[in-house]
Short mmCIF file of C-alpha atoms and ligand atoms in Angstrom, two decimals:
data_model
loop_
_atom_site.label_atom_id
_atom_site.label_comp_id
_atom_site.label_asym_id
_atom_site.label_seq_id
_atom_site.Cartn_x
_atom_site.Cartn_y
_atom_site.Cartn_z
CA MET A 27 103.76 -12.61 80.01
CA GLN A 28 102.24 -15.68 79.04
CA GLN A 29 98.83 -15.77 78.08
CA VAL A 30 96.10 -18.36 80.15
CA ALA A 31 93.59 -20.18 78.70
CA ILE A 32 90.32 -22.30 79.05
CA VAL A 33 89.28 -25.17 76.97
CA THR A 34 86.08 -26.54 77.42
CA GLY A 35 86.13 -30.51 76.76
CA GLY A 36 89.98 -30.13 76.04
CA SER A 37 90.60 -33.81 76.54
CA ARG A 38 89.36 -35.40 73.28
CA GLY A 39 88.62 -34.11 69.32
CA ILE A 40 88.40 -30.90 68.59
CA GLY A 41 89.39 -29.39 72.06
CA ARG A 42 92.35 -31.47 72.75
CA GLY A 43 93.30 -30.13 68.76
CA ILE A 44 92.72 -26.73 70.36
CA ALA A 45 94.68 -27.28 73.84
CA LEU A 46 97.75 -28.65 71.76
CA ALA A 47 98.01 -25.50 69.35
CA LEU A 48 97.88 -23.44 72.63
CA GLY A 49 100.37 -25.25 74.04
CA GLU A 50 102.45 -24.88 71.10
CA LEU A 51 101.72 -21.03 71.65
CA ARG A 52 103.63 -21.37 75.26
CA CYS A 53 100.06 -20.58 76.18
CA ASN A 54 99.31 -22.18 79.97
CA VAL A 55 96.20 -24.35 79.43
CA VAL A 56 93.30 -25.49 81.34
CA VAL A 57 92.50 -28.60 79.93
CA ASN A 58 89.00 -29.18 81.19
CA TYR A 59 87.10 -32.86 80.69
CA ALA A 60 83.65 -34.66 82.08
CA SER A 61 85.04 -37.98 83.12
CA ASN A 62 87.59 -38.99 80.75
CA ALA A 63 90.92 -38.15 83.46
CA ALA A 64 93.47 -40.05 81.05
CA ALA A 65 92.37 -38.34 77.97
CA ALA A 66 93.13 -35.05 79.68
CA HIS A 67 96.20 -35.49 81.22
CA GLU A 68 97.78 -37.23 78.28
CA VAL A 69 97.10 -33.82 76.53
CA VAL A 70 98.38 -31.86 79.54
CA ALA A 71 101.77 -34.11 79.35
CA ALA A 72 101.84 -33.21 75.43
CA ILE A 73 101.11 -29.46 75.93
CA GLU A 74 104.10 -29.48 79.00
CA LYS A 75 106.76 -31.87 76.04
CA ALA A 76 105.73 -28.44 73.82
CA GLY A 77 107.12 -26.35 76.42
CA GLY A 78 103.49 -24.71 77.92
CA LYS A 79 101.79 -25.95 80.79
CA GLY A 80 98.87 -27.39 81.17
CA LEU A 81 96.44 -28.15 83.98
CA ALA A 82 93.82 -30.65 83.94
CA ILE A 83 90.57 -29.87 86.00
CA LYS A 84 87.55 -32.29 85.88
CA ALA A 85 83.97 -29.85 85.59
CA ASP A 86 80.55 -30.69 84.14
CA ILE A 87 80.02 -27.12 82.37
CA SER A 88 76.33 -27.88 82.58
CA THR A 89 76.77 -27.56 86.60
CA THR A 90 76.61 -24.19 88.44
CA GLU A 91 79.02 -25.25 91.29
CA ASP A 92 81.70 -26.99 88.58
CA ARG A 93 81.48 -23.38 86.57
CA LYS A 94 82.43 -21.75 89.35
CA ARG A 95 85.41 -24.54 90.52
CA LEU A 96 86.73 -23.99 86.59
CA VAL A 97 86.98 -20.37 86.92
CA ASP A 98 88.22 -19.84 90.62
CA GLU A 99 91.02 -23.03 90.12
CA THR A 100 91.89 -21.21 86.53
CA LEU A 101 93.01 -18.13 88.60
CA ALA A 102 94.51 -19.78 91.69
CA ASN A 103 96.60 -21.63 89.65
CA PHE A 104 97.61 -19.29 87.37
CA GLY A 105 96.29 -15.74 88.10
CA ARG A 106 94.47 -14.55 84.95
CA ILE A 107 92.25 -15.46 81.99
CA ASP A 108 92.64 -14.11 78.98
CA LEU A 109 91.23 -16.98 76.29
CA LEU A 110 87.77 -18.53 77.05
CA VAL A 111 87.28 -21.77 74.71
CA ASN A 112 83.67 -22.75 74.92
CA ASN A 113 84.18 -26.33 73.05
CA ALA A 114 82.84 -29.20 75.33
CA GLY A 115 79.68 -30.29 73.79
CA VAL A 116 77.71 -34.23 73.48
CA ALA A 117 75.61 -35.06 70.27
CA PRO A 118 71.96 -36.64 71.53
CA ASN A 119 72.45 -40.19 72.79
CA VAL A 120 70.25 -41.68 70.53
CA ARG A 121 68.94 -39.62 66.79
CA ALA A 122 65.20 -39.38 67.41
CA ASP A 123 62.99 -37.80 65.34
CA ILE A 124 61.70 -34.37 65.74
CA LEU A 125 58.15 -35.93 65.95
CA ASP A 126 59.00 -38.73 68.54
CA ALA A 127 62.17 -37.11 70.51
CA GLY A 128 62.16 -36.64 74.17
CA GLU A 129 62.42 -33.94 76.77
CA GLU A 130 64.93 -35.77 78.69
CA SER A 131 67.33 -35.29 75.75
CA PHE A 132 66.18 -31.47 75.17
CA ASP A 133 66.79 -30.92 78.61
CA ARG A 134 70.62 -32.61 78.09
CA LEU A 135 71.68 -31.47 74.88
CA ILE A 136 70.24 -27.48 76.02
CA ASN A 137 72.29 -27.68 79.57
CA ILE A 138 75.43 -28.93 78.31
CA ASN A 139 75.83 -27.57 74.79
CA LEU A 140 73.72 -24.20 75.47
CA LYS A 141 73.05 -23.60 79.02
CA GLY A 142 76.82 -24.37 80.51
CA PRO A 143 78.63 -21.91 77.82
CA TYR A 144 76.29 -18.97 78.18
CA PHE A 145 76.79 -19.04 81.78
CA LEU A 146 80.29 -20.22 81.81
CA THR A 147 80.76 -17.38 79.85
CA GLN A 148 79.11 -14.78 81.88
CA ARG A 149 81.17 -15.78 84.71
CA VAL A 150 84.86 -15.27 82.51
CA ALA A 151 83.38 -12.46 81.19
CA LYS A 152 83.15 -10.97 84.66
CA GLU A 153 86.34 -11.99 85.57
CA MET A 154 88.11 -10.39 82.23
CA VAL A 155 85.83 -7.16 83.01
CA LYS A 156 87.47 -7.03 86.15
CA ALA A 157 91.51 -7.54 85.13
CA LYS A 158 90.74 -5.18 82.71
CA GLY A 159 89.71 -2.55 85.24
CA SER A 160 91.89 -3.72 87.69
CA GLY A 161 94.49 -1.57 85.10
CA ALA A 162 96.62 -4.40 83.42
CA LYS A 163 98.86 -3.16 85.85
CA ASN A 164 100.14 -6.31 86.28
CA LEU A 165 98.95 -7.98 83.11
CA GLY A 166 100.95 -5.81 80.98
CA PRO A 167 99.24 -3.32 78.31
CA ASP A 168 98.66 -6.13 75.54
CA TYR A 169 96.05 -7.95 77.70
CA ARG A 170 93.57 -8.55 75.08
CA PRO A 171 90.97 -11.04 76.37
CA ALA A 172 89.08 -13.24 74.16
CA ILE A 173 86.49 -15.49 74.14
CA ILE A 174 85.34 -18.36 71.17
CA THR A 175 82.64 -20.41 71.64
CA ILE A 176 83.08 -24.06 68.86
CA SER A 177 79.13 -23.90 67.88
CA SER A 178 78.77 -26.36 64.09
CA ILE A 179 77.33 -26.03 60.69
CA SER A 180 74.33 -27.08 62.65
CA ALA A 181 73.74 -23.71 63.49
CA TYR A 182 71.79 -22.83 60.58
CA THR A 183 71.45 -26.96 59.04
CA ALA A 184 68.17 -28.68 59.93
CA SER A 185 68.79 -32.26 60.80
CA VAL A 186 65.23 -33.30 61.55
CA ASN A 187 66.72 -36.63 63.62
CA ARG A 188 68.51 -34.15 66.71
CA GLY A 189 66.77 -31.07 66.54
CA ASP A 190 67.81 -30.63 70.35
CA TYR A 191 71.68 -30.09 68.70
CA CYS A 192 70.80 -27.73 66.09
CA ILE A 193 68.43 -25.65 68.80
CA ALA A 194 71.38 -25.41 71.14
CA LYS A 195 74.22 -24.89 68.38
CA SER A 196 71.88 -22.09 66.79
CA GLY A 197 71.40 -20.34 70.39
CA LEU A 198 75.31 -20.38 70.53
CA GLY A 199 75.35 -17.74 67.33
CA MET A 200 73.07 -15.27 69.30
CA MET A 201 75.43 -15.58 72.52
CA THR A 202 78.18 -14.84 70.61
CA GLN A 203 76.63 -11.62 69.45
CA LEU A 204 75.05 -10.85 72.69
CA TYR A 205 78.18 -11.31 74.37
CA ALA A 206 80.40 -9.27 71.78
CA ALA A 207 77.95 -6.49 71.41
CA ARG A 208 78.05 -6.47 75.06
CA LEU A 209 81.98 -6.83 76.02
CA ALA A 210 83.22 -4.61 73.19
CA GLU A 211 83.39 -1.30 75.18
CA TYR A 212 85.72 -3.33 76.96
CA GLY A 213 88.18 -4.62 74.48
CA ILE A 214 87.08 -8.43 74.66
CA ASN A 215 86.38 -10.09 71.28
CA VAL A 216 84.18 -12.90 71.06
CA TYR A 217 84.08 -15.18 68.31
CA GLU A 218 82.32 -18.52 66.99
CA ILE A 219 83.68 -21.04 65.05
CA ARG A 220 81.59 -23.21 62.88
CA PRO A 221 83.36 -26.31 62.50
CA GLY A 222 82.08 -28.51 59.49
CA ILE A 223 82.40 -32.71 59.49
CA ILE A 224 85.31 -33.07 61.89
CA GLU A 225 87.13 -36.48 62.48
CA THR A 226 86.61 -37.19 66.43
CA ASP A 227 85.15 -39.74 68.57
CA MET A 228 81.67 -37.83 68.37
CA THR A 229 80.78 -38.49 64.64
CA GLY A 230 82.85 -42.48 64.77
CA PRO A 231 79.37 -43.65 64.55
CA VAL A 232 78.31 -42.26 61.63
CA LYS A 233 81.69 -42.30 59.80
CA ALA A 234 80.31 -44.18 56.95
CA LYS A 235 78.03 -42.00 56.21
CA TYR A 236 79.42 -38.80 56.52
CA ASP A 237 82.41 -41.05 54.05
CA LYS A 238 79.76 -41.45 51.49
CA LEU A 239 78.52 -37.69 51.48
CA ILE A 240 81.78 -36.50 51.45
CA ALA A 241 82.86 -38.71 48.21
CA GLU A 242 79.69 -37.72 46.57
CA GLY A 243 80.63 -33.86 47.11
CA LEU A 244 78.88 -32.78 50.16
CA THR A 245 81.55 -29.76 50.58
CA PRO A 246 83.87 -28.30 48.00
CA ILE A 247 87.16 -29.46 49.93
CA GLN A 248 86.55 -33.16 49.45
CA ARG A 249 87.93 -34.08 52.77
CA TRP A 250 86.79 -34.47 56.43
CA GLY A 251 87.63 -31.63 58.57
CA GLN A 252 90.31 -32.41 61.54
CA PRO A 253 90.81 -31.19 64.70
CA GLU A 254 93.95 -28.99 63.64
CA ASP A 255 91.72 -27.20 60.94
CA ILE A 256 89.78 -26.14 63.97
CA ALA A 257 93.21 -25.21 66.32
CA LYS A 258 94.27 -23.01 62.79
CA ALA A 259 91.12 -20.27 63.45
CA VAL A 260 91.68 -20.62 67.58
CA VAL A 261 95.29 -19.80 67.12
CA ALA A 262 94.78 -16.90 64.69
CA ILE A 263 92.45 -15.44 67.32
CA ALA A 264 94.89 -16.17 70.41
CA ARG A 265 97.60 -14.73 68.55
CA GLY A 266 95.50 -11.10 68.10
CA LEU A 267 95.29 -11.73 64.45
CA LEU A 268 91.59 -10.30 64.05
CA PRO A 269 91.68 -7.46 66.23
CA PHE A 270 88.58 -5.26 64.21
CA SER A 271 86.70 -8.23 63.73
CA THR A 272 83.43 -9.07 67.10
CA GLY A 273 80.50 -10.95 66.49
CA GLU A 274 82.22 -12.64 64.07
CA VAL A 275 81.16 -16.44 62.43
CA LEU A 276 84.78 -18.60 60.95
CA ASN A 277 83.10 -20.97 59.45
CA VAL A 278 85.74 -23.99 59.04
CA ASP A 279 83.49 -26.78 56.88
CA GLY A 280 85.09 -26.96 53.85
CA GLY A 281 83.25 -24.63 52.38
CA PHE A 282 80.22 -26.55 53.65
CA HIS A 283 78.19 -22.93 54.24
CA MET A 284 78.14 -21.92 50.54
CA ARG A 285 75.19 -22.36 48.59
CA ARG A 286 75.79 -23.65 45.00
CA LEU A 287 74.27 -24.01 42.01
P1 NAP B 6 83.92 -35.32 71.27
O1 NAP B 6 85.39 -35.64 70.61
O2 NAP B 6 83.03 -36.53 71.87
O3 NAP B 6 84.65 -34.65 72.49
C1 NAP B 6 84.01 -33.99 73.57
C2 NAP B 6 84.59 -33.54 74.85
O4 NAP B 6 83.67 -32.61 75.41
C3 NAP B 6 85.25 -34.19 75.62
O5 NAP B 6 86.61 -33.42 75.75
C4 NAP B 6 84.45 -34.39 76.77
O6 NAP B 6 85.03 -34.83 77.97
C5 NAP B 6 83.81 -33.42 77.02
N1 NAP B 6 82.48 -32.86 77.97
C6 NAP B 6 81.70 -33.68 77.53
N2 NAP B 6 80.63 -33.05 77.70
C7 NAP B 6 80.83 -31.91 79.02
C8 NAP B 6 80.96 -31.47 80.10
N3 NAP B 6 79.59 -31.64 80.52
N4 NAP B 6 81.51 -31.08 80.62
C9 NAP B 6 83.16 -30.59 80.56
N5 NAP B 6 83.07 -31.36 79.26
C10 NAP B 6 82.28 -32.19 78.55
O7 NAP B 6 83.58 -34.15 70.43
P2 NAP B 6 83.91 -33.32 69.60
O8 NAP B 6 84.00 -33.54 67.99
O9 NAP B 6 85.59 -32.89 69.53
O10 NAP B 6 83.23 -31.97 69.59
C11 NAP B 6 83.82 -30.76 70.28
C12 NAP B 6 82.79 -29.78 69.94
O11 NAP B 6 82.47 -29.75 68.90
C13 NAP B 6 81.20 -30.02 70.41
O12 NAP B 6 80.57 -28.79 70.80
C14 NAP B 6 80.53 -30.28 69.68
O13 NAP B 6 79.27 -30.05 68.86
C15 NAP B 6 81.39 -29.40 68.54
N6 NAP B 6 81.27 -29.98 66.91
C16 NAP B 6 81.64 -31.24 66.70
C17 NAP B 6 81.81 -31.22 65.57
C18 NAP B 6 82.35 -32.40 64.87
O14 NAP B 6 82.09 -32.95 63.71
N7 NAP B 6 82.93 -33.79 65.58
C19 NAP B 6 81.22 -30.66 64.18
C20 NAP B 6 80.93 -29.38 64.75
C21 NAP B 6 80.83 -29.11 65.51
P3 NAP B 6 85.83 -36.39 78.03
O15 NAP B 6 86.51 -36.39 77.55
O16 NAP B 6 85.64 -36.44 79.44
O17 NAP B 6 84.08 -37.39 77.87
#
């Protein structure tokens, strides 16, 4: 039976890479986006070309109504959810020193980057538990749902000019542990992927800064990460290759997380 995946923020960057890779696995992929319909439809077309099935759903993950509609429309179209990839996220509009940064930026970042995934995971997890309970009769004995959250090296790296972003990403680490602990009894594994510096629209404005840092040896693997690097980790989980791991962090960062002397 075909697996069904929701990828939030699947229209661009890392989410796009993940959605395309899941399409190549012949999954049915929901490509969620906030406003960029053209980009989302391009991803859906590429998934279908690769032999999968795609569905673009516009939904702002920071709102209750949109999260509900995202899940309802997924179930109406595909009947099941095997994989949730919490990927959508934003950078602060302005990088501001923590001594000056305002509440508006904080609320926006927390709502999209932390509250959104937290409550979307709750909603999807309930559907997965329900599906498990219904005796996997119609889903097959290999119904092995999983949840992945894309956090960041900012979960543990202090950037004093984007504290709100770091706090949100750090919170996703605890969120992963909470859901992993709660859902293990239902056979639902929960993972956190921490990307390093990845070449996307988000990092476009700071490209020169990171080019220099990477050239100077910031990361042991001396190159920018690509969306495909993150997608490969997601594919390993989607294929069930980490069955005895939950609450697990996968660092996909060129070795950035290591302390070196
Ligand atoms: P990106 O290129 O800016 O793409 C962001 C995606 O999220 C877009 O598809 C966008 O949709 C969607 N999105 C934004 N706000 C949304 C909302 N409220 N509801 C639903 N979708 C929303 O970003 P990226 O670099 O691929 O980053 C993806 C994730 O990886 C983020 O969580 C980011 O924090 C994390 N990350 C990125 C890096 C990096 O170096 N790039 C490193 C570590 C972690 P539209 O196309 O409609 O705007």
